[in-house]
Amino acid sequence: MSRARRLRGQPVAATVREAVRGRIADLDTPPTLATVMMSDDASDERFVALKHDACAEVGIDVVDRRLAPDAPASRLHRTLDELASDSTVDAVFVQVPLPDHVALNEVRRRLDPETDVDCFHPTNLGRLVAGNPRYVPATPAAVGRILAAYDVPVAGREVVVVGRSEAIGKPLANHLLRRGPGGDATVTVCHSRTPDLGRATRRADVLVTACGVPELVTEEMLSPGVVVIDVSANRRTVEGETTVVGDVDHESAAAVAAAITPVPGGIGPVTLAMLTQNVVRAAERRVGT
Ligand code: NAP
């Protein structure tokens, strides 16, 4: 029986977008986001298109840089160098994953920390860990935002994060650990080498899954009343039909959880809105407001 409250992302995203539009109106020129993609994968194309649509919706200009997946890494470096020295570009977002022949750490270092709105540069990641972020990456920021919007407290509570990537799990854990409003959680981070995932997830007051494994988390792995934030949108094709599912088996989890973010329609729209918020922040930093 389903009883969990659905924490829908759209109304939260709409509130963020409204605030972003107001901040853009206070700027002399619209902010500009440059997206860089080195892939011909349809999912990457879709993710970049969603970012462009989110920018258009609030009045952010977009520079769209695409490189063939077999282009030399030096071409990507040159593109990033050009964007870093282009004073009309406020923010740069590199779509990952990058091809195997491109060293991610080199790409991270090439970004200008001031325009690196998704916290790729080691300096920005370090500042986040130190509790003094220049930007909070869009997905971790979206998790915090949706929890706040639905009045889910995390201070002093057990938050379990499934996934330890540099893009989501690690920044999210640090974001929830920070001192002050929206932080002060007791955070456990799990990953593929965690021996008994259910033992860890059953401790959670708030469970955040970002591991990309369809319906890994089932009812037995949850304690009653848990709030579940399912970050993943995994595409699954069965008998020619493709659906999008999260890391959580929503049907069984809904009988145990107090609340759960739907997939799709949960964290995804809020992430896009938080990206636009970071772009505006970058533009405001550039003009000194
Ligand atoms: P990633 O780099 O592939 O990291 C996945 C993490 O999950 C890794 O830490 C991995 O552990 C862990 N993991 C994998 N299998 C596991 C298992 N069976 N049990 C426990 N942990 C396991 O992925 P990512 O970039 O962080 O993205 C995570 C998910 O978020 C993906 O599904 C992605 O599509 C989604 N995403 C959503 C949004 C949004 O806005 N909603 C935005 C970006 C990404 P190891 O470290 O041990 O390998």
Short mmCIF file of C-alpha atoms and ligand atoms in Angstrom, two decimals:
data_model
loop_
_atom_site.label_atom_id
_atom_site.label_comp_id
_atom_site.label_asym_id
_atom_site.label_seq_id
_atom_site.Cartn_x
_atom_site.Cartn_y
_atom_site.Cartn_z
CA MET A 1 0.00 0.00 0.00
CA SER A 2 1.37 3.41 -0.95
CA ARG A 3 1.48 6.01 1.79
CA ALA A 4 4.64 8.04 1.21
CA ARG A 5 4.25 11.70 0.41
CA ARG A 6 5.64 12.60 -3.04
CA LEU A 7 8.20 15.39 -2.88
CA ARG A 8 7.71 16.82 -6.35
CA GLY A 9 10.48 18.89 -7.85
CA GLN A 10 8.56 21.16 -10.21
CA PRO A 11 7.06 23.55 -7.63
CA VAL A 12 10.45 23.88 -5.92
CA ALA A 13 12.16 24.51 -9.26
CA ALA A 14 9.54 27.13 -10.16
CA THR A 15 10.30 29.08 -6.97
CA VAL A 16 14.04 28.97 -7.68
CA ARG A 17 13.48 30.11 -11.27
CA GLU A 18 11.36 33.04 -10.15
CA ALA A 19 14.12 34.25 -7.85
CA VAL A 20 16.70 33.75 -10.59
CA ARG A 21 14.66 35.83 -13.05
CA GLY A 22 14.49 38.63 -10.50
CA ARG A 23 18.27 38.58 -10.04
CA ILE A 24 18.84 38.58 -13.81
CA ALA A 25 16.61 41.65 -14.12
CA ASP A 26 19.03 43.47 -11.81
CA LEU A 27 21.99 42.77 -14.11
CA ASP A 28 22.88 45.03 -17.05
CA THR A 29 23.28 42.11 -19.46
CA PRO A 30 21.94 38.55 -19.37
CA PRO A 31 24.38 36.01 -17.92
CA THR A 32 26.02 33.51 -20.25
CA LEU A 33 26.61 29.82 -19.65
CA ALA A 34 28.98 27.87 -21.90
CA THR A 35 28.36 24.14 -22.09
CA VAL A 36 31.11 21.86 -23.35
CA MET A 37 30.29 18.41 -24.63
CA MET A 38 32.70 15.81 -26.02
CA SER A 39 30.31 13.02 -26.81
CA ASP A 40 27.82 11.90 -29.42
CA ASP A 41 25.80 9.88 -26.93
CA ALA A 42 22.07 10.54 -27.07
CA SER A 43 21.74 10.81 -23.25
CA ASP A 44 24.50 13.42 -23.08
CA GLU A 45 22.79 15.32 -25.91
CA ARG A 46 19.56 15.22 -23.93
CA PHE A 47 21.18 16.39 -20.69
CA VAL A 48 22.84 19.33 -22.47
CA ALA A 49 19.59 20.22 -24.25
CA LEU A 50 17.78 20.25 -20.88
CA LYS A 51 20.38 22.67 -19.51
CA HIS A 52 19.93 24.94 -22.53
CA ASP A 53 16.15 24.87 -22.12
CA ALA A 54 16.46 25.69 -18.40
CA CYS A 55 18.67 28.67 -19.26
CA ALA A 56 16.29 29.90 -21.96
CA GLU A 57 13.41 29.71 -19.51
CA VAL A 58 15.00 32.26 -17.17
CA GLY A 59 16.84 34.44 -19.70
CA ILE A 60 20.40 33.07 -19.58
CA ASP A 61 22.33 33.08 -22.88
CA VAL A 62 24.09 29.90 -23.91
CA VAL A 63 27.33 29.18 -25.76
CA ASP A 64 27.24 25.60 -27.05
CA ARG A 65 30.68 24.02 -27.60
CA ARG A 66 30.78 20.48 -28.99
CA LEU A 67 33.78 18.34 -29.77
CA ALA A 68 33.91 14.95 -31.45
CA PRO A 69 34.50 12.16 -28.92
CA ASP A 70 37.67 11.12 -30.78
CA ALA A 71 39.13 14.64 -30.91
CA PRO A 72 42.49 14.99 -29.15
CA ALA A 73 42.41 16.09 -25.53
CA SER A 74 44.41 19.16 -26.58
CA ARG A 75 41.38 20.44 -28.50
CA LEU A 76 39.25 20.28 -25.38
CA HIS A 77 42.01 22.05 -23.42
CA ARG A 78 42.10 24.80 -26.04
CA THR A 79 38.32 25.20 -25.88
CA LEU A 80 38.44 25.53 -22.10
CA ASP A 81 41.32 28.01 -22.29
CA GLU A 82 39.36 30.13 -24.78
CA LEU A 83 36.27 30.09 -22.59
CA ALA A 84 38.32 30.97 -19.52
CA SER A 85 39.67 34.07 -21.24
CA ASP A 86 36.34 35.12 -22.77
CA SER A 87 34.99 37.93 -20.59
CA THR A 88 31.47 37.47 -21.98
CA VAL A 89 31.22 33.96 -20.51
CA ASP A 90 30.12 33.92 -16.87
CA ALA A 91 29.92 30.18 -16.31
CA VAL A 92 31.28 26.98 -17.84
CA PHE A 93 29.79 23.52 -17.52
CA VAL A 94 31.57 20.41 -18.85
CA GLN A 95 29.26 17.50 -19.56
CA VAL A 96 30.67 14.25 -18.20
CA PRO A 97 31.61 11.49 -18.70
CA LEU A 98 34.44 12.52 -21.01
CA PRO A 99 36.08 10.02 -23.40
CA ASP A 100 38.64 7.66 -21.83
CA HIS A 101 41.62 9.34 -23.51
CA VAL A 102 40.87 12.64 -21.73
CA ALA A 103 42.39 12.97 -18.26
CA LEU A 104 39.64 14.38 -16.07
CA ASN A 105 42.07 15.91 -13.59
CA GLU A 106 43.72 17.94 -16.33
CA VAL A 107 40.30 19.20 -17.42
CA ARG A 108 39.46 20.13 -13.83
CA ARG A 109 42.64 22.20 -13.50
CA ARG A 110 42.02 24.03 -16.81
CA LEU A 111 38.74 25.49 -15.64
CA ASP A 112 38.69 28.97 -14.18
CA PRO A 113 37.43 28.53 -10.58
CA GLU A 114 35.39 31.74 -10.95
CA THR A 115 33.32 30.36 -13.84
CA ASP A 116 33.36 26.71 -12.73
CA VAL A 117 29.76 26.62 -11.53
CA ASP A 118 29.56 22.86 -11.04
CA CYS A 119 32.57 22.71 -8.73
CA PHE A 120 34.93 20.69 -10.94
CA HIS A 121 38.07 22.61 -10.14
CA PRO A 122 40.01 21.22 -7.14
CA THR A 123 39.97 24.64 -5.52
CA ASN A 124 36.20 24.79 -5.65
CA LEU A 125 35.82 21.23 -4.39
CA GLY A 126 38.30 22.04 -1.59
CA ARG A 127 36.39 25.17 -0.62
CA LEU A 128 33.20 23.13 -0.41
CA VAL A 129 34.90 20.62 1.88
CA ALA A 130 36.24 23.47 3.99
CA GLY A 131 32.73 24.84 4.45
CA ASN A 132 33.35 27.97 2.38
CA PRO A 133 31.96 27.10 -1.06
CA ARG A 134 32.24 29.40 -4.05
CA TYR A 135 29.47 27.35 -5.67
CA VAL A 136 27.53 24.32 -4.48
CA PRO A 137 27.20 21.97 -7.47
CA ALA A 138 23.68 21.83 -8.88
CA THR A 139 22.66 18.31 -7.86
CA PRO A 140 23.86 18.46 -4.21
CA ALA A 141 22.33 21.94 -4.01
CA ALA A 142 19.06 20.53 -5.36
CA VAL A 143 18.99 17.85 -2.66
CA GLY A 144 19.44 20.49 0.02
CA ARG A 145 16.84 22.72 -1.60
CA ILE A 146 14.17 20.05 -1.85
CA LEU A 147 14.71 18.98 1.76
CA ALA A 148 14.37 22.59 2.90
CA ALA A 149 11.33 23.23 0.70
CA TYR A 150 9.48 20.28 2.20
CA ASP A 151 10.63 21.06 5.76
CA VAL A 152 12.68 17.90 6.17
CA PRO A 153 15.23 18.62 8.90
CA VAL A 154 18.71 17.12 8.66
CA ALA A 155 20.48 18.72 11.64
CA GLY A 156 21.54 16.03 14.08
CA ARG A 157 19.84 13.35 12.03
CA GLU A 158 21.28 10.31 10.27
CA VAL A 159 21.64 10.97 6.55
CA VAL A 160 22.89 8.09 4.43
CA VAL A 161 24.22 8.85 0.93
CA VAL A 162 24.59 5.95 -1.52
CA GLY A 163 27.32 6.96 -3.99
CA ARG A 164 30.72 8.59 -3.46
CA SER A 165 31.39 10.28 -6.81
CA GLU A 166 33.24 13.60 -7.00
CA ALA A 167 30.22 14.97 -8.89
CA ILE A 168 27.46 14.05 -6.44
CA GLY A 169 28.16 11.81 -3.43
CA LYS A 170 31.21 13.55 -1.99
CA PRO A 171 30.06 17.16 -2.47
CA LEU A 172 26.61 16.24 -1.18
CA ALA A 173 28.01 14.60 1.96
CA ASN A 174 30.08 17.69 2.66
CA HIS A 175 27.17 20.01 1.93
CA LEU A 176 25.01 18.19 4.50
CA LEU A 177 27.86 18.11 7.02
CA ARG A 178 28.48 21.84 6.99
CA ARG A 179 27.70 23.86 10.09
CA GLY A 180 24.47 25.86 10.08
CA PRO A 181 21.06 25.81 8.41
CA GLY A 182 20.61 22.89 6.01
CA GLY A 183 23.66 21.16 7.47
CA ASP A 184 24.80 19.59 10.74
CA ALA A 185 23.70 16.12 9.61
CA THR A 186 25.44 12.93 10.73
CA VAL A 187 26.42 11.62 7.31
CA THR A 188 27.30 8.09 6.21
CA VAL A 189 28.52 7.58 2.65
CA CYS A 190 28.12 4.15 1.03
CA HIS A 191 29.54 2.81 -2.24
CA SER A 192 29.96 -0.35 -4.25
CA ARG A 193 32.35 -1.86 -1.66
CA THR A 194 29.98 -1.32 1.26
CA PRO A 195 29.42 -4.95 2.35
CA ASP A 196 25.88 -4.82 3.70
CA LEU A 197 24.15 -1.84 2.13
CA GLY A 198 20.83 -2.57 3.82
CA ARG A 199 22.41 -2.39 7.29
CA ALA A 200 23.64 1.12 6.47
CA THR A 201 20.47 2.35 4.74
CA ARG A 202 18.22 1.13 7.57
CA ARG A 203 19.99 3.60 9.87
CA ALA A 204 18.85 6.52 7.73
CA ASP A 205 16.38 9.17 8.77
CA VAL A 206 17.05 10.62 5.32
CA LEU A 207 18.35 8.40 2.52
CA VAL A 208 19.86 9.91 -0.63
CA THR A 209 20.61 7.52 -3.47
CA ALA A 210 22.96 8.52 -6.30
CA CYS A 211 24.47 5.28 -7.55
CA GLY A 212 22.84 4.68 -10.93
CA VAL A 213 21.71 1.11 -10.16
CA PRO A 214 18.03 0.65 -11.10
CA GLU A 215 15.84 -0.20 -8.10
CA LEU A 216 18.74 -1.31 -5.93
CA VAL A 217 17.06 -0.14 -2.75
CA THR A 218 13.98 -2.07 -1.71
CA GLU A 219 11.49 -1.88 1.15
CA GLU A 220 13.53 -4.20 3.43
CA MET A 221 16.45 -1.75 3.26
CA LEU A 222 14.44 1.12 4.73
CA SER A 223 13.31 1.93 8.21
CA PRO A 224 9.74 3.16 8.70
CA GLY A 225 9.31 6.91 8.29
CA VAL A 226 12.50 7.49 6.30
CA VAL A 227 12.59 10.34 3.78
CA VAL A 228 14.01 9.11 0.47
CA ILE A 229 15.68 11.37 -2.09
CA ASP A 230 16.31 9.41 -5.27
CA VAL A 231 18.77 11.35 -7.40
CA SER A 232 19.16 8.88 -10.25
CA ALA A 233 17.20 8.68 -13.46
CA ASN A 234 18.19 5.33 -14.93
CA ARG A 235 16.88 4.40 -18.36
CA ARG A 236 15.74 0.81 -18.53
CA THR A 237 14.57 -0.96 -21.67
CA VAL A 238 12.38 -4.04 -21.32
CA GLU A 239 10.97 -5.71 -24.43
CA GLY A 240 11.68 -2.59 -26.49
CA GLU A 241 10.00 -0.22 -24.04
CA THR A 242 12.22 2.31 -22.27
CA THR A 243 11.28 3.70 -18.89
CA VAL A 244 13.11 5.89 -16.40
CA VAL A 245 13.55 4.43 -12.92
CA GLY A 246 15.45 5.52 -9.86
CA ASP A 247 17.87 3.67 -7.58
CA VAL A 248 14.92 2.92 -5.31
CA ASP A 249 12.07 0.51 -5.96
CA HIS A 250 9.43 3.17 -5.46
CA GLU A 251 6.48 0.83 -5.34
CA SER A 252 7.73 -1.13 -2.34
CA ALA A 253 9.54 1.81 -0.71
CA ALA A 254 6.39 3.94 -0.69
CA ALA A 255 4.80 1.56 1.81
CA VAL A 256 7.55 2.23 4.37
CA ALA A 257 8.89 5.71 3.67
CA ALA A 258 7.28 8.90 4.96
CA ALA A 259 8.19 10.75 1.80
CA ILE A 260 9.97 10.11 -1.47
CA THR A 261 11.04 12.13 -4.52
CA PRO A 262 9.47 10.76 -7.71
CA VAL A 263 11.57 9.65 -10.67
CA PRO A 264 11.23 11.43 -12.99
CA GLY A 265 9.99 14.75 -11.62
CA GLY A 266 11.90 14.89 -8.34
CA ILE A 267 15.50 16.07 -8.12
CA GLY A 268 15.94 16.51 -11.91
CA PRO A 269 14.00 19.77 -12.39
CA VAL A 270 15.45 21.26 -9.19
CA THR A 271 18.99 20.46 -10.36
CA LEU A 272 18.41 22.40 -13.58
CA ALA A 273 17.02 25.35 -11.63
CA MET A 274 19.99 25.28 -9.21
CA LEU A 275 22.36 25.35 -12.18
CA THR A 276 20.72 28.57 -13.39
CA GLN A 277 21.06 29.97 -9.86
CA ASN A 278 24.79 29.22 -9.93
CA VAL A 279 25.15 30.90 -13.33
CA VAL A 280 23.52 34.05 -11.99
CA ARG A 281 25.77 33.90 -8.96
CA ALA A 282 28.79 33.73 -11.29
CA ALA A 283 27.52 36.76 -13.23
CA GLU A 284 26.90 38.69 -10.00
CA ARG A 285 30.40 37.85 -8.78
CA ARG A 286 31.85 39.16 -12.07
CA VAL A 287 30.12 42.52 -11.76
CA GLY A 288 30.80 42.64 -8.05
CA THR A 289 27.27 42.49 -6.65
P1 NAP B 1 29.03 7.60 -10.72
O1 NAP B 1 30.18 8.51 -10.90
O2 NAP B 1 28.89 6.41 -11.61
O3 NAP B 1 29.05 7.12 -9.21
C1 NAP B 1 28.19 6.11 -8.76
C2 NAP B 1 28.47 5.84 -7.31
O4 NAP B 1 27.58 4.83 -6.89
C3 NAP B 1 29.88 5.33 -7.06
O5 NAP B 1 30.40 5.90 -5.88
C4 NAP B 1 29.68 3.82 -6.88
O6 NAP B 1 30.59 3.22 -5.97
C5 NAP B 1 28.30 3.77 -6.26
N1 NAP B 1 27.67 2.48 -6.51
C6 NAP B 1 27.58 1.82 -7.68
N2 NAP B 1 26.97 0.64 -7.50
C7 NAP B 1 26.66 0.55 -6.19
C8 NAP B 1 26.04 -0.44 -5.38
N3 NAP B 1 25.59 -1.59 -5.91
N4 NAP B 1 25.90 -0.21 -4.07
C9 NAP B 1 26.35 0.96 -3.52
N5 NAP B 1 26.96 1.94 -4.24
C10 NAP B 1 27.11 1.73 -5.55
O7 NAP B 1 27.65 8.38 -10.87
P2 NAP B 1 27.30 9.91 -10.50
O8 NAP B 1 27.81 10.82 -11.54
O9 NAP B 1 27.58 10.20 -9.08
O10 NAP B 1 25.73 9.85 -10.71
C11 NAP B 1 24.94 9.05 -9.86
C12 NAP B 1 23.56 8.99 -10.41
O11 NAP B 1 22.97 10.29 -10.41
C13 NAP B 1 23.48 8.52 -11.85
O12 NAP B 1 22.37 7.66 -11.97
C14 NAP B 1 23.25 9.78 -12.65
O13 NAP B 1 22.52 9.53 -13.82
C15 NAP B 1 22.41 10.56 -11.68
N6 NAP B 1 22.44 12.03 -11.89
C16 NAP B 1 21.30 12.70 -11.59
C17 NAP B 1 21.28 14.06 -11.70
C18 NAP B 1 20.02 14.79 -11.36
O14 NAP B 1 20.00 15.99 -11.43
N7 NAP B 1 18.95 14.13 -10.96
C19 NAP B 1 22.39 14.77 -12.13
C20 NAP B 1 23.55 14.07 -12.39
C21 NAP B 1 23.55 12.69 -12.26
P3 NAP B 1 32.18 3.14 -6.27
O15 NAP B 1 32.72 4.51 -5.98
O16 NAP B 1 32.66 2.12 -5.32
O17 NAP B 1 32.31 2.75 -7.72
#
